[in-house]
PDB file of C-alpha atoms in Angstrom:
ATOM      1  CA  UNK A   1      19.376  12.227  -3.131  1.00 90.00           C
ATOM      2  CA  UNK A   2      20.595   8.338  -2.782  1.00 95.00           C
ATOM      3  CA  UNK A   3      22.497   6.486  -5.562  1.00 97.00           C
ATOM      4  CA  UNK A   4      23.026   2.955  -4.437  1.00 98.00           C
ATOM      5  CA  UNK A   5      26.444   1.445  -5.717  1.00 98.00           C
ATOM      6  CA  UNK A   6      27.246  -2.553  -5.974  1.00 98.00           C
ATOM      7  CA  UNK A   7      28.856  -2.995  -2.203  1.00 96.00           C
ATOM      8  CA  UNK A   8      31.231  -5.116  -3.977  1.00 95.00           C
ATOM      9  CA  UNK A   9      32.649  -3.646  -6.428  1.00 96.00           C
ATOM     10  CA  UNK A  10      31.650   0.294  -6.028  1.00 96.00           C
ATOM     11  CA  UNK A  11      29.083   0.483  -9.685  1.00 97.00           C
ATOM     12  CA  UNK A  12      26.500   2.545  -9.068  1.00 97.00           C
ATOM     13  CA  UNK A  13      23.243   0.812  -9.924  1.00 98.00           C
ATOM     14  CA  UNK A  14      20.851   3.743  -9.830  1.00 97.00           C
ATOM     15  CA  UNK A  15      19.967   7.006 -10.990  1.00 97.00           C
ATOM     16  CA  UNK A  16      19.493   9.330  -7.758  1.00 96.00           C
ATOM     17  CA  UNK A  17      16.908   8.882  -5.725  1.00 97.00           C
ATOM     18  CA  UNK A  18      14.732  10.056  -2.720  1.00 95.00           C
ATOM     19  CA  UNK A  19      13.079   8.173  -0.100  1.00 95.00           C
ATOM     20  CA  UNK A  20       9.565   7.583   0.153  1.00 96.00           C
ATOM     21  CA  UNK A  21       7.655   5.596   2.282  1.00 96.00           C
ATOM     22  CA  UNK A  22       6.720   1.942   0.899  1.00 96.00           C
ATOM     23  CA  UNK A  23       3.058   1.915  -0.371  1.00 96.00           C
ATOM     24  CA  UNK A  24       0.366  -0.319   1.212  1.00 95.00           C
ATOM     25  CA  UNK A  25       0.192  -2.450  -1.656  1.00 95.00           C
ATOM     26  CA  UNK A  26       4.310  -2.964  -2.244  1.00 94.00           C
ATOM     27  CA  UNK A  27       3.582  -7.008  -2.135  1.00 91.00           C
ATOM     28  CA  UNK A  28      -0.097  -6.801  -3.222  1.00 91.00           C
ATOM     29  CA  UNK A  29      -0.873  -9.412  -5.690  1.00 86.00           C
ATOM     30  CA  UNK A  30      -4.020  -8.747  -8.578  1.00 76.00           C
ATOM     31  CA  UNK A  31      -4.028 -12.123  -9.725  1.00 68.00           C
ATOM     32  CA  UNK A  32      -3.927 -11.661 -13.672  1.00 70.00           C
ATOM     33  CA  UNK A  33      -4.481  -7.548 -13.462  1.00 75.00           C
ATOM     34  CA  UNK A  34      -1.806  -5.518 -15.112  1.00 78.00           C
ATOM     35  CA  UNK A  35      -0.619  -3.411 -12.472  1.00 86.00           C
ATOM     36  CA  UNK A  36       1.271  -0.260 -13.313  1.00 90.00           C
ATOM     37  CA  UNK A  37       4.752   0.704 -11.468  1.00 94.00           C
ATOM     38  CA  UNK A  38       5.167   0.565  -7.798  1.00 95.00           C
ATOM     39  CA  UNK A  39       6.875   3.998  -7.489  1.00 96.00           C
ATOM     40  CA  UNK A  40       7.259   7.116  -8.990  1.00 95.00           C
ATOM     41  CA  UNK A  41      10.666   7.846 -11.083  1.00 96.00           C
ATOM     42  CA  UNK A  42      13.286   8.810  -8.937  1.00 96.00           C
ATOM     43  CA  UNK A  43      12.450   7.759  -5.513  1.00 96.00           C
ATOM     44  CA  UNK A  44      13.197   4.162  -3.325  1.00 97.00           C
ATOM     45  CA  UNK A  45      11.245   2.829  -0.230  1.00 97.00           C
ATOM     46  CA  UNK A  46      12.538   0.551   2.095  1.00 97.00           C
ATOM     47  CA  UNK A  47      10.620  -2.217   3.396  1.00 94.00           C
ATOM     48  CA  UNK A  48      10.834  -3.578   7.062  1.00 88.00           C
ATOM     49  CA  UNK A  49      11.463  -6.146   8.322  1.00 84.00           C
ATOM     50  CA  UNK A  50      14.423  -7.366   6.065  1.00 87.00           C
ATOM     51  CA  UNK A  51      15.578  -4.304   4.427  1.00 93.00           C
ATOM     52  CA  UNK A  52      14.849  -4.870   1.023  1.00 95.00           C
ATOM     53  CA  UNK A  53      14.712  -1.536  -1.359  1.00 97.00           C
ATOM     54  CA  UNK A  54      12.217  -0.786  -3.667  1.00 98.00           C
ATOM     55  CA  UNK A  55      13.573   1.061  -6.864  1.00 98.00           C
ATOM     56  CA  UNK A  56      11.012   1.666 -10.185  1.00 95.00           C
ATOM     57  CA  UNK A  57      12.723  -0.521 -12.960  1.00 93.00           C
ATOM     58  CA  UNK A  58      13.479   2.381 -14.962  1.00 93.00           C
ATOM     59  CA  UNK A  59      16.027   3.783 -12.463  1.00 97.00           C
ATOM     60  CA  UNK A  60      18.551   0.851 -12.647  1.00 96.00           C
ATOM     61  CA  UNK A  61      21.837   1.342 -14.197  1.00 96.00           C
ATOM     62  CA  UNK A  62      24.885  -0.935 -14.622  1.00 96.00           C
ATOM     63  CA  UNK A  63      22.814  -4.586 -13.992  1.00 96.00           C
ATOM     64  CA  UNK A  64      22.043  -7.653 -16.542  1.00 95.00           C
ATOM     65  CA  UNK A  65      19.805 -10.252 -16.080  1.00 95.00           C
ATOM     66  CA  UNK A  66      21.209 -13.663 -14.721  1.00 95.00           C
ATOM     67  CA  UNK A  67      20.995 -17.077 -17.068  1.00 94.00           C
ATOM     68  CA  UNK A  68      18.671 -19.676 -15.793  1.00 90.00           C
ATOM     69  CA  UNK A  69      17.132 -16.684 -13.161  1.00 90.00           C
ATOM     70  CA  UNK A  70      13.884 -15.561 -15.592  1.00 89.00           C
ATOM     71  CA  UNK A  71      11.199 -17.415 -13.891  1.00 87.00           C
ATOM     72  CA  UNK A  72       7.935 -16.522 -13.063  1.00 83.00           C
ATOM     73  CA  UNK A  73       4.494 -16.609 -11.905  1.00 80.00           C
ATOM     74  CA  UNK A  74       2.655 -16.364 -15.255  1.00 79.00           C
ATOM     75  CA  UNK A  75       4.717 -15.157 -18.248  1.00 82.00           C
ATOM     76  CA  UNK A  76       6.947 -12.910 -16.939  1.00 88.00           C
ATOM     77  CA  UNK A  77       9.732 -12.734 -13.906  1.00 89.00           C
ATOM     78  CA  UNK A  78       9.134 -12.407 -10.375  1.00 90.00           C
ATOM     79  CA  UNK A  79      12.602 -14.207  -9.243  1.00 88.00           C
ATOM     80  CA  UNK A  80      11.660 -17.433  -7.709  1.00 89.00           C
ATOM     81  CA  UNK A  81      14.812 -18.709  -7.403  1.00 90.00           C
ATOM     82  CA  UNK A  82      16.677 -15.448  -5.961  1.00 92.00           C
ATOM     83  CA  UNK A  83      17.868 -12.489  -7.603  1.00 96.00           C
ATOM     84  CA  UNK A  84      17.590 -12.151 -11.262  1.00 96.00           C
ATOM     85  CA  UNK A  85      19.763  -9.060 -12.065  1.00 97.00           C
ATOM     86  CA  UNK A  86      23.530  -8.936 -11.359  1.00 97.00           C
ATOM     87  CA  UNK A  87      26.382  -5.940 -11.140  1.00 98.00           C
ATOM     88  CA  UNK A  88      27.463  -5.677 -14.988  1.00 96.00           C
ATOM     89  CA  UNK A  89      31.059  -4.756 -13.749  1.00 97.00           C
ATOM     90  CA  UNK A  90      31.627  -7.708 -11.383  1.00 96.00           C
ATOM     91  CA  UNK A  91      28.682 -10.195 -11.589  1.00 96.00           C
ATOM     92  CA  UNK A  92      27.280 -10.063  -8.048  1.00 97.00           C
ATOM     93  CA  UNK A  93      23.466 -10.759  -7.776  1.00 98.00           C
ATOM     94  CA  UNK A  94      22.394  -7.347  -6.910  1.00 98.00           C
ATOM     95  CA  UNK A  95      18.251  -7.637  -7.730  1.00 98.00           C
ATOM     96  CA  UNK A  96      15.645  -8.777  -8.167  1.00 97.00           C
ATOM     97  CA  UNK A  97      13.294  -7.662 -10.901  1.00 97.00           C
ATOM     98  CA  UNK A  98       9.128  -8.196 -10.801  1.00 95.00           C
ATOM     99  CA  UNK A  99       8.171  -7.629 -13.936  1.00 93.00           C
ATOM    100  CA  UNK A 100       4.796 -10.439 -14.242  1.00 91.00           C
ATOM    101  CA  UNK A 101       0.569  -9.776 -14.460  1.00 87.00           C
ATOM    102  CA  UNK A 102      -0.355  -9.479 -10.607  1.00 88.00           C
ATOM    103  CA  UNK A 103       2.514  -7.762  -9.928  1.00 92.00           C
ATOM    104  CA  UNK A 104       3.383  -4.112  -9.500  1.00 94.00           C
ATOM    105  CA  UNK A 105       6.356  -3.399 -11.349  1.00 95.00           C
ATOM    106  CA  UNK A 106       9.125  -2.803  -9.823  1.00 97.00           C
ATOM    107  CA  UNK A 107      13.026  -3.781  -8.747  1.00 97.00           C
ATOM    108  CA  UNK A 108      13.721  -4.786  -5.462  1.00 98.00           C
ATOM    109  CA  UNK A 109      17.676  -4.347  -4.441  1.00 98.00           C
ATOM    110  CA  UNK A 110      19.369  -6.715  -2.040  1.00 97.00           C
ATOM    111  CA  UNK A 111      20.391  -4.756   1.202  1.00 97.00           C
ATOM    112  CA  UNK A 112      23.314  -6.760   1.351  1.00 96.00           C
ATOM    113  CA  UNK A 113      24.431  -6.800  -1.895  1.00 97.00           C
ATOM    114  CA  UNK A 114      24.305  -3.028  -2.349  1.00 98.00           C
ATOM    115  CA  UNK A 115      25.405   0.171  -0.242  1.00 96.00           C
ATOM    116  CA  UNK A 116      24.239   3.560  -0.272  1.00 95.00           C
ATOM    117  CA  UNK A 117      26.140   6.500  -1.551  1.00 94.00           C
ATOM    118  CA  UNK A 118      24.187   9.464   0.119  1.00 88.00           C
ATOM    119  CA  UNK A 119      23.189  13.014  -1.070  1.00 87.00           C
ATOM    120  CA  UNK A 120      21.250  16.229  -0.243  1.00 86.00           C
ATOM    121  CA  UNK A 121      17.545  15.115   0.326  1.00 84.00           C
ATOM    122  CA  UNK A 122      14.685  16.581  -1.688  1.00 84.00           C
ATOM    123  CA  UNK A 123      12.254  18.307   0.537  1.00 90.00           C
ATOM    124  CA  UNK A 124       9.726  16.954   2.339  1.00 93.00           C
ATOM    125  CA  UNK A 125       6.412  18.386   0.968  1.00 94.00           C
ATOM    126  CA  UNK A 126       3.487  20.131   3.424  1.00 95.00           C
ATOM    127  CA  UNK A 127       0.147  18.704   4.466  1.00 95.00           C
ATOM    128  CA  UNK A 128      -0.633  22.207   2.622  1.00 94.00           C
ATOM    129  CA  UNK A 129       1.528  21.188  -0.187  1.00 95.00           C
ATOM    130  CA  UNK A 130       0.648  17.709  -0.631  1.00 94.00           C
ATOM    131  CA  UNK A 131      -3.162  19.095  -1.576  1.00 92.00           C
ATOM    132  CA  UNK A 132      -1.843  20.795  -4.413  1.00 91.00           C
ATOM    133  CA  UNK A 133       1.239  18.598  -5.475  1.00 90.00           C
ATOM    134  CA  UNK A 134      -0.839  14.947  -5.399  1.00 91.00           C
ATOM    135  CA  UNK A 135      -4.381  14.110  -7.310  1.00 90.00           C
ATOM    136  CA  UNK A 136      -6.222  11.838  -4.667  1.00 93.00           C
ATOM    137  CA  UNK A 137      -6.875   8.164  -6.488  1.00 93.00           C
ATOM    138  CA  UNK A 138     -10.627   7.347  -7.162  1.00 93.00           C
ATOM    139  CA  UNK A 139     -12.167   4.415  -5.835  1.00 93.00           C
ATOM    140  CA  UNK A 140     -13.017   3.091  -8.902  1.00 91.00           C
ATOM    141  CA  UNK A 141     -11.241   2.142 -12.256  1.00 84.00           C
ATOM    142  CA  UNK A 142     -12.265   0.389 -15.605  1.00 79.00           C
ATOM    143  CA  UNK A 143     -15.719  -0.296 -13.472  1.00 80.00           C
ATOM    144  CA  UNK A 144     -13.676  -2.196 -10.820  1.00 86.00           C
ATOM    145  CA  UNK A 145     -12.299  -1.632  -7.145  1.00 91.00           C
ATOM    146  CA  UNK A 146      -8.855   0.145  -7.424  1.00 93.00           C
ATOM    147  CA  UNK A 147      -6.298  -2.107  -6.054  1.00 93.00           C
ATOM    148  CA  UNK A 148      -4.601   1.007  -4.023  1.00 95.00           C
ATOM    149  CA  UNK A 149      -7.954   0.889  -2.351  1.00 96.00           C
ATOM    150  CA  UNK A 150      -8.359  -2.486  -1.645  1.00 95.00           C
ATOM    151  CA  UNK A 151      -4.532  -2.679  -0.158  1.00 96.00           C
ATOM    152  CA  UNK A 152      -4.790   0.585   1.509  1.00 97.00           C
ATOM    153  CA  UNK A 153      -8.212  -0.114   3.619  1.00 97.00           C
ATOM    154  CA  UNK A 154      -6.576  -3.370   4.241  1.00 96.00           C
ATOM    155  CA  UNK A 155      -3.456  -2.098   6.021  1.00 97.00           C
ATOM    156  CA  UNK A 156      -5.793   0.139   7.591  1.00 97.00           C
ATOM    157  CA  UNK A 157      -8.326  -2.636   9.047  1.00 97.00           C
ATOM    158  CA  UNK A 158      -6.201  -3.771  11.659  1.00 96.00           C
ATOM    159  CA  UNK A 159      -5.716  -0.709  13.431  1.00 96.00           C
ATOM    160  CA  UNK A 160      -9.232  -0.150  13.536  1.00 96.00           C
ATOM    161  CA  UNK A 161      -9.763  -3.208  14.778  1.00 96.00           C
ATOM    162  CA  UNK A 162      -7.685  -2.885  17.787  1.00 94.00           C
ATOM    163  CA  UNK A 163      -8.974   0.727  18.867  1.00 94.00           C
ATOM    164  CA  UNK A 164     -12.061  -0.939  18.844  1.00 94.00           C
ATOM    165  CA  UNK A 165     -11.243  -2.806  21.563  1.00 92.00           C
ATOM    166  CA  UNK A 166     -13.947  -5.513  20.396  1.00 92.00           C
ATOM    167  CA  UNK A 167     -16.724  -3.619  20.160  1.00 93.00           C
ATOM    168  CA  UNK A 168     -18.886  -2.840  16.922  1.00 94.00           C
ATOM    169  CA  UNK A 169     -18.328   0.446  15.125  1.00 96.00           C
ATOM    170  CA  UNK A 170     -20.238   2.375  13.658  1.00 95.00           C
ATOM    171  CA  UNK A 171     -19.572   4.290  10.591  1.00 95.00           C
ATOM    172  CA  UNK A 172     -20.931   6.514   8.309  1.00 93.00           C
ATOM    173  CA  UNK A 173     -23.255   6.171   5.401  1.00 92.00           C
ATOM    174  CA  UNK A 174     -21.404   6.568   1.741  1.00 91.00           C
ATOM    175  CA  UNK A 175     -18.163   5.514   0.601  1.00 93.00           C
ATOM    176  CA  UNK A 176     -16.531   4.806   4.458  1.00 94.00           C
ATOM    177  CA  UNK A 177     -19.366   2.523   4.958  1.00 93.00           C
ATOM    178  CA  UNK A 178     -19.150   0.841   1.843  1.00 93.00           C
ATOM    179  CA  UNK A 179     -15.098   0.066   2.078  1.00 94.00           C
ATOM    180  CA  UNK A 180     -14.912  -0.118   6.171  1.00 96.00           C
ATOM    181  CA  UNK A 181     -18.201  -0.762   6.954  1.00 93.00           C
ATOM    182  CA  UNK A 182     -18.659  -4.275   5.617  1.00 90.00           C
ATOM    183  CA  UNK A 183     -15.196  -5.676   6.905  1.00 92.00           C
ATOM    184  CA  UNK A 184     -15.639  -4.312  10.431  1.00 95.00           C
ATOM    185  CA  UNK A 185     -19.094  -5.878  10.790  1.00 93.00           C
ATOM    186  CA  UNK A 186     -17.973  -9.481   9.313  1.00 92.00           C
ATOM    187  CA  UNK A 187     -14.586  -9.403  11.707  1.00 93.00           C
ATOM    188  CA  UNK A 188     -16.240  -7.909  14.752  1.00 92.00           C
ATOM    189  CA  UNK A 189     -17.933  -9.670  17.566  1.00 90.00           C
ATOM    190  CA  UNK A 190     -21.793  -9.228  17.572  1.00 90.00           C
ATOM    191  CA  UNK A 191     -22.896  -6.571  20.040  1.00 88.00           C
ATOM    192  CA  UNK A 192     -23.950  -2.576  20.561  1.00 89.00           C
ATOM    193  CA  UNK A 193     -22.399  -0.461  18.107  1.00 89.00           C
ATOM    194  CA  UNK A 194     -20.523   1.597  21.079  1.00 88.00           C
ATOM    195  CA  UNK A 195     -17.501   2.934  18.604  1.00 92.00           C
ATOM    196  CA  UNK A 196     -17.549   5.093  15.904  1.00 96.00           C
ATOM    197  CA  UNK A 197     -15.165   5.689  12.995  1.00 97.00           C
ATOM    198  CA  UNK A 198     -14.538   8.787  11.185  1.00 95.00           C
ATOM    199  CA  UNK A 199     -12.496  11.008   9.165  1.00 94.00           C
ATOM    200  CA  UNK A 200     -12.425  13.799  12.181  1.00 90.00           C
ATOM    201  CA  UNK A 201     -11.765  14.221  16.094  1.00 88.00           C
ATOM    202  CA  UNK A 202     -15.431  13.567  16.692  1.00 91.00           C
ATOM    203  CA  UNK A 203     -14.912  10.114  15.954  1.00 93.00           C
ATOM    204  CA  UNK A 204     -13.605   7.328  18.484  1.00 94.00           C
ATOM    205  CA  UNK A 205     -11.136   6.208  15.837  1.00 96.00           C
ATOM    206  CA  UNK A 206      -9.859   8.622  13.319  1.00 96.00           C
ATOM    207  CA  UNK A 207      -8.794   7.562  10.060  1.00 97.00           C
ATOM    208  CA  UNK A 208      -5.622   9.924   9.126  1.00 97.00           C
ATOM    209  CA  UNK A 209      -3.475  10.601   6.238  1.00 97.00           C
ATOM    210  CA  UNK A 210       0.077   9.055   6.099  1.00 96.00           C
ATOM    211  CA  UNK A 211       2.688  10.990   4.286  1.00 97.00           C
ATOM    212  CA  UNK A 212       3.599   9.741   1.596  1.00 96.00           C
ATOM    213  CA  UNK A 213       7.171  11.078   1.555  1.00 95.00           C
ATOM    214  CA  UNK A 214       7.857   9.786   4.901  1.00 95.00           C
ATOM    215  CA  UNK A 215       5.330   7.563   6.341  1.00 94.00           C
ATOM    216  CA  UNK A 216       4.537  10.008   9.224  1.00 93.00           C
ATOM    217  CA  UNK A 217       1.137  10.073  10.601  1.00 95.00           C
ATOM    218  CA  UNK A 218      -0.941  11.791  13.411  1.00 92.00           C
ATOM    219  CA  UNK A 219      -0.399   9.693  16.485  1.00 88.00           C
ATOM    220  CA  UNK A 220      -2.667  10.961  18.992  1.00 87.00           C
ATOM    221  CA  UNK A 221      -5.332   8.405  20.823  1.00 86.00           C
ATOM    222  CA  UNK A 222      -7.401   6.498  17.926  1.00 91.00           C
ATOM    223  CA  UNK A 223      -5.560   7.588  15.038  1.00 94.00           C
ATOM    224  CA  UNK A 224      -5.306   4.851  12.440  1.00 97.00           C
ATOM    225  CA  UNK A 225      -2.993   6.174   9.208  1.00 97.00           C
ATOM    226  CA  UNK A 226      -4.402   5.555   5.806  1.00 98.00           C
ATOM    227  CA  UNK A 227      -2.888   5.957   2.706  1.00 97.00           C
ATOM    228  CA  UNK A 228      -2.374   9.775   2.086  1.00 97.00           C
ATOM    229  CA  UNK A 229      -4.299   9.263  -1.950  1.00 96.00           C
ATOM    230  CA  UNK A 230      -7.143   7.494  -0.387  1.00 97.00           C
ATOM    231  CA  UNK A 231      -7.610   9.189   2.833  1.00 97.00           C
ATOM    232  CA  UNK A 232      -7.513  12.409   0.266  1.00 96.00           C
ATOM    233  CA  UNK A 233     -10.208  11.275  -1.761  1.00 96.00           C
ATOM    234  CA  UNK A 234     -12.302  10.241   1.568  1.00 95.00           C
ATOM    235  CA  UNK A 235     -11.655  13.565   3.225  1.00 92.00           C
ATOM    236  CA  UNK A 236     -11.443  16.642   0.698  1.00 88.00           C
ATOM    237  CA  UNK A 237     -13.216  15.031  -2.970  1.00 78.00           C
ATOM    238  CA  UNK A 238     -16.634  15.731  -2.820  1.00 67.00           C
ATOM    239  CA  UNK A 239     -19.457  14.183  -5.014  1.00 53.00           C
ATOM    240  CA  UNK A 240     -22.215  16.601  -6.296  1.00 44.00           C
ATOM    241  CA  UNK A 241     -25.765  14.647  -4.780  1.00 48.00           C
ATOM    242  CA  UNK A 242     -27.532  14.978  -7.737  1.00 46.00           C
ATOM    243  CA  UNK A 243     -27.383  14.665 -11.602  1.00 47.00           C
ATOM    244  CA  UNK A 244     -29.835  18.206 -11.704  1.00 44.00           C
ATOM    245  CA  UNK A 245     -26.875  19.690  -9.560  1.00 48.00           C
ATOM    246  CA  UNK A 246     -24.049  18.755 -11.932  1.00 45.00           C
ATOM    247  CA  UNK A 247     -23.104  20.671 -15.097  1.00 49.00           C
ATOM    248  CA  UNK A 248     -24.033  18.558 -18.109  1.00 47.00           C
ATOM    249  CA  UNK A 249     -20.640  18.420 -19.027  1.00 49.00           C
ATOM    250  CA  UNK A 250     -19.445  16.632 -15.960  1.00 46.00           C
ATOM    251  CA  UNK A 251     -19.163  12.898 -16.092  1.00 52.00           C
ATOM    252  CA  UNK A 252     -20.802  10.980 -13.312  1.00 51.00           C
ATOM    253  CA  UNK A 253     -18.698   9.092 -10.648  1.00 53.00           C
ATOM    254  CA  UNK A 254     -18.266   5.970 -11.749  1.00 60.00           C
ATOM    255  CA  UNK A 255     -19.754   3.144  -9.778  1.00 62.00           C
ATOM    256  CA  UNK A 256     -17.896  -0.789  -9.244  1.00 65.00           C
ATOM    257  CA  UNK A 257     -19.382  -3.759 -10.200  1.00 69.00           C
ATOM    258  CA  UNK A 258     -19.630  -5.725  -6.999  1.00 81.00           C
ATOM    259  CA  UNK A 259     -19.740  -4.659  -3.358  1.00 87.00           C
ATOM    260  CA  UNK A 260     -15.560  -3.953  -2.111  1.00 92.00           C
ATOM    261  CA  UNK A 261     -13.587  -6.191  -0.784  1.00 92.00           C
ATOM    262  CA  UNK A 262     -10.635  -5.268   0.980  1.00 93.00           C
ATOM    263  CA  UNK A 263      -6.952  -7.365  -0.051  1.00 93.00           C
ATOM    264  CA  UNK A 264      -6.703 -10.704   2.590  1.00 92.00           C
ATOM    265  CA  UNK A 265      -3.230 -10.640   2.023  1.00 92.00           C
ATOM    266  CA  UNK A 266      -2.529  -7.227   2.801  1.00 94.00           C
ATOM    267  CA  UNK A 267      -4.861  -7.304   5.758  1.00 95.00           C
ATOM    268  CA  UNK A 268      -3.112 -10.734   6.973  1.00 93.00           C
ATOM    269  CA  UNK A 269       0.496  -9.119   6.470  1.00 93.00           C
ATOM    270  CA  UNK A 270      -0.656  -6.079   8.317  1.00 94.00           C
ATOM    271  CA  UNK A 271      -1.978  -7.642  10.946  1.00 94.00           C
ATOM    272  CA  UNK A 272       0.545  -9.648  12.283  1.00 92.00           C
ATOM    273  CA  UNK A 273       2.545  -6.505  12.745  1.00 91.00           C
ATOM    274  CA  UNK A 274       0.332  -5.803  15.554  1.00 89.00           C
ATOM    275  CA  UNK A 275       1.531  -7.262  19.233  1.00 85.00           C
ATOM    276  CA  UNK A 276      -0.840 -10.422  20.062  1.00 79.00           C
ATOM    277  CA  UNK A 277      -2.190  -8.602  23.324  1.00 71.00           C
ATOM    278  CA  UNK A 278      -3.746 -11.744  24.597  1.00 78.00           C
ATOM    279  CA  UNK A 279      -7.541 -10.533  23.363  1.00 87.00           C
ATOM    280  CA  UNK A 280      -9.429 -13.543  22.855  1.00 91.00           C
ATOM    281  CA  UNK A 281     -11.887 -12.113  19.726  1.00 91.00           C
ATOM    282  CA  UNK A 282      -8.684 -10.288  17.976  1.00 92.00           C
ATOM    283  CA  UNK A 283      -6.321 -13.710  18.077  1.00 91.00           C
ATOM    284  CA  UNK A 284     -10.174 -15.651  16.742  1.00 91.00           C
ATOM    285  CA  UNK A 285      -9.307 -13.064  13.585  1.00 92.00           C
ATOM    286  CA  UNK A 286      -6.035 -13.758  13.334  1.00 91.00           C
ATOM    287  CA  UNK A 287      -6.577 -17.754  13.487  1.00 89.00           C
ATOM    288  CA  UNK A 288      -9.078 -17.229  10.567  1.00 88.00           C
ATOM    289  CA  UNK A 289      -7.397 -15.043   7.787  1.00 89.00           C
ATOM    290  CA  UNK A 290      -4.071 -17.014   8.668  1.00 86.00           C
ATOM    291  CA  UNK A 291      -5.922 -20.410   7.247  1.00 79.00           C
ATOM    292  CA  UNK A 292      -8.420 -18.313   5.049  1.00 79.00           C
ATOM    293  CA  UNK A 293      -7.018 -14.586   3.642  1.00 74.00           C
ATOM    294  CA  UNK A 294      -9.485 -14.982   0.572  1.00 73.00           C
ATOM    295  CA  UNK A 295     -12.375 -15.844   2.726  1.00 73.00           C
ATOM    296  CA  UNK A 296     -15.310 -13.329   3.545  1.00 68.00           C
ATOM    297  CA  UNK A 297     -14.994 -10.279   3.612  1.00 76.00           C
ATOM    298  CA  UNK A 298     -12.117 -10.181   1.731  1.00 70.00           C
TER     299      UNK A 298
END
């Protein structure tokens, strides 16, 4: 476990903590949706490039909010003008805190401004474990896209997209189709659907679960990581095919109003992560959701 103590005068700032890997949708933004907290109690994730560490607002000790420093997006705080939470003991801005509709909530501490007072390390769960330990998140909530779904396929999109190599994929029917599918034939050049895109090795490019402890993933040849909730849900929740085949008791999956559209910002962020390679069709995507993230398909 990590506490993180003010690096200039020694305070520690948080409760313990263990690392996790940042979420897909750490700088997602849901316009006016109430979003929910960023992180689970008792864990940070560090984001890169820059350094800056995620903490859930409820894990902060020892901080204040600065005068003048409460502005927002809406009607709460996001810190527009720097940090908004300083060091009780000695004043130093120390964080920021995002606490405003679109946002997810959470604190984000200044790498500089802090230092790290390590621990022992909670254990890293199993693939095995992680089945048992962690519900998979539906796709759907309050009879809309979730937003972990739409940032998650979004940060996956790119990496699909370059496996491709430029060619059309082709996935299958159901629930892939309806979250991949449409995005990969809008961004795609028109051709032969010579790829294919799957949740196994018989797939050209295999979608495959990222821990969510420590961002690991399968690496081999076509492997793109998803988020471990969704790629759950894709790969081990199955729907019964018929009403006459579910108990009576058993509600029926609930469907989204509207076809899904994955998060332009998340898929423009994501993307230009990825080495321009010089591909004339890839840098043509690029070009577009830089002017236009909101455009179609997203």
């Amino acid at each position: 476990m990590t506490v993180f103590a003010c690096a200039g005068c020694g305070a520690p700032l948080t409760v313990p903590l263990s690392r996790v890997a940042l979420p897909a949708h750490a700088r997602q933004y849901g316009s006016h949706v109430l979003l929910g907290p960023l992180l689970e109690p008792a864990t940070y994730a560090v984001e890169t490039p820059g350094g800056s560490i995620a903490v859930a607002p409820g894990d902060l000790r020892g901080t204040g909010v600065i005068p003048g420093r409460t502005g927002g997006d809406c009607f709460g705080i996001t810190g527009p003008d720097g940090p908004n939470l300083a060091c009780e003991r000695c004043g130093a801005p120390v964080a920021t805190r995002i606490d405003d509709c679109g946002w997810w909530q959470v604190t984000w501490l200044e790498p500089a401004a802090v230092r790290r007072v390590p621990g022992p390390e909670a254990p890293v769960l199993t693939w095995a474990e992680l089945r048992t330990a962690r519900l998979p998140v539906p796709p759907v909530e309050d009879d809309c896209w979730s937003p972990l779904w739409t940032a998650a396929v979004a940060a996956a999109l790119p990496g699909v997209l370059v496996r491709s190599g430029g060619s059309r994929v082709a996935v299958p029917r159901g629930l892939l189709a309806g979250t991949f599918g449409r995005a990969l034939d809008a961004l795609l050049p028109p051709g032969p659907r010579t790829r294919t895109l799957g949740l196994d090795r018989t797939a050209d490019i295999t979608l495959v679960p990222r821990h969510p402890q420590t961002g690991a993933h399968d690496d081999a040849a076509g492997a793109v990581p998803l988020e471990y909730d969704v790629w759950a849900y894709l790969a081990l929740h199955r729907e019964l095919p018929a009403a006459a085949e579910r108990h009576r008791e058993e509600p029926a999956p609930r469907l989204a109003w509207g076809a899904f559209e994955a998060d332009g910002y998340v898929f423009r962020d994501a993307l230009r992560r990825i080495p321009d390679a010089g591909e004339p069709w890839l840098r043509e995507i690029r070009e577009r959701v830089e002017d236009r993230p909101l455009h179609y398909p997203f």
